[in-house]
Phi, psi and omega in degrees: 000315176234136182280130189247141170214094186299312190295321174298322185288318177311313175301311191296321185283320174294327184289323177299315180295314165330284192300323171297329180288323185281321178298313175299326173290327182279323187305305192288319198278329184287331173303292186293342167280333182274319191238357176097161179288332182290302178316319171294324183293326182288324171295331183287314175301310180304334195283340177310329176292339178293314166307327175292316187303316177288333171301322188278339192238345192287333172291323178289302200299315192281352159310338176301328176283000172254317182284301184310311180293341180282310185292337179274331176291319175293348193064011186283077176305313168311327185268328168312306184277344173287320181292318176282338173285336188277335179283329179292317190287317184285335169293327174302312181311308199284315181290338171298313181281338180272343176275309164338304175283314192259001187302293190284325168307310187291317177302316166299327171300315173287329176280334163285352171281299192288001183078161185297321201286325181257004190285328194282339182287323189279315181294328177285336176291329192297316176300304195284337164297318181294313178295317172297320177303327195288304183305325181293323183286322173286327181300315182304324181301303183303315182299325177307309181294324183300317188292317175308319179272012169068033181234065173288354180278339176290303178307318184301313174297321195278326179296316183298313183299317179309307193283325177294319163311308179308303191294319180304303182302321174309309193301315187284312209265341177295312173312316181283309189255002189072208188303321183286359170283330185275344172277323158313309181305310183299311186294316170305317189291310191298306174311309185289316164319310180298301176310313183281334180298319182305302174323313185277331178273353161289316191292325187276330184231087195288001181270010167270146180271172178303310163253112164322092192263318194264129158248127190252103188297332168298304173313317183288337184281319192292323187290322183309324181297317169260351165290332181310311187283323180293329172312288179310318168306308178305308175307317180290323179287301183284352164279347178304304198273319173317318189296309182307311181303304181298322162293329181283328182283350186260323194260331187244234184210154176315318185298321173309308186306308201289316183301312187301313189286327167289324175292313176305322185283335181280323182294307186296326184304298191289336178296304169327320191290328172282304179305318179314292176306327178287331184304331183297332183313327182301313184292314182305303180295320184292322180301315184285331179290330183284349173281346185074024183279071195295320185288329168289313179320301177300311184291328171287336182271328179288311198285331170311298184302314183290327170294325177294319177312307204275329176291330178290318171296313167294334174292299185309333174290303170323315171301307183290336173291319177289317193333307182301313187287327172297325173304313187290314195287333172296320191258327174103019173198155177285121187245102165310324195289313178317293181312309177312304179288326170305314181286332164302313185288317187300335183284314175295325179286338180297303185303313183300330198265339186275359161275358200291324178293334174289314183308310189290332182293304191305319178308310170306326182277349189090353181267100176250019186280332183288334174300310185293324169298326177289332175291318175305286190303336162309312180287329175295305182308332176273345167278327161316293176317313195289319172296327178279313198278327182302292179308313185289327182254002197055217190293340172288329179291325171294330184283340170278321171317305179310303179302315188287332184293333177290327186272317172311323170315300190302305187313302187305310176302318185289317192281315189282331180269355180293339171304330197262343178306129189295149200297323187259001170301138160291135184276128168325138167300114178290325185300310185301303194291332185294312186290329180294315189289318178297323170283342165274342163293314191296314185304315186295321175289324161305312182296320183293318176301325184294328186317304187291310188293322178286329177276344178286333180276345188211244179225179196296307181315307164296332163299314164319306186284324196275322175292332185284331178285317169310319187274341179290322178300319172300318195276328187284323172307309196276000173270339172279326176272347192251091180283337168311321178291308185293314195289317200285320185303309183279335168304305190308314183302323178292317174303317182290320171318305179297321182290317169307311189303313173307320199267000000 
């Protein structure tokens, strides 16, 4: 029923995340230059309500990643369509209820943060941000359905179309209407992405109606069974950044909020280049396990986990080395605080992301108790560390608290989910990873230090290229000197190519 091509899907996932990152980069860059960092800081705080909507629905929608591959592999097209419709309707209902309850209390909280003088701006932004949040949430559910059906290329097309529209609206509306024009751009981007994702999904699953109307209660209960655990994790995870923004807004400034929002998005977008291509691992592990091929399962998991670890170390190293250049180009001036925030968050996300292999394997088994404990610990640690460090270090203390909470969560998932790993799967070679990590750290430090001297003599783009070359020299040298880095990653990618060719 469904065409599966892991390599093509991985490329499409990377392209989608690159597109989303570029669109966000351009949208925020235009807004910062047109309306200033304080106005964008207000917008960033108002976006907290969008995070609340995501908190309530992401867990339920993510359950489709577990159930849909099963229905598709069985060739049960009616249940494929019914599960998608049920997910869309439940997601929309959850968003509606959430905003009905939270709209005025959250609005009052935000107005208290920014002061009476800026309160009218927040009130104008709120309804537009709610529309954006709903389109983003339902569109995200459709994206998870496309991921479960192994069609990340269709996700990419929808994201690309939405991004083009979003940039066009920002360029037109921001100079004329100010920050509210940026909010309209976000809403337009979400609406186009949602509409196109639904059109493409209907082409893939013709049984879907033009408008989803069927809500299957037994299926909803089945999905809610797994979804409740994921819902709790989503509530704790998605609440992490809004809490940090509020702490920064209280102990720091609106400019600090803007810098944090941009640095956090920069880190998350690069992290997504690892997460998105790895996410189909859930469906691959589920399919192989259902066939009882334990040797193939062990090979797939071992190669995937090792590749994820190496890719995460390299990506976070590149992020740290590129942060001075990205911050200057994005904000319009060299901003050490952007580099500081990005580096702190990169450290936390590094530890958290290397746990993806065990996490996805446990997800494919439906074993999510350890992950829930990890997310509870993360949320509580963020509050505790934030309340202690924010008064001491202002906005920077809240960012450090978030990084420590992310690292703690990653350690718990890495250790706790290890018991579900296939027994014969090869463990990553610790010495190789350690040496490679040291090379990446040295490369990032040298690249970041090289940027300003090169840039001061030329222009930012030359400084960025120069620092990139410095980083690349370290990474290439590490790859050449460490054959263990090359061989397992190459074997994993080759196995994916063979699997794609067979299908």
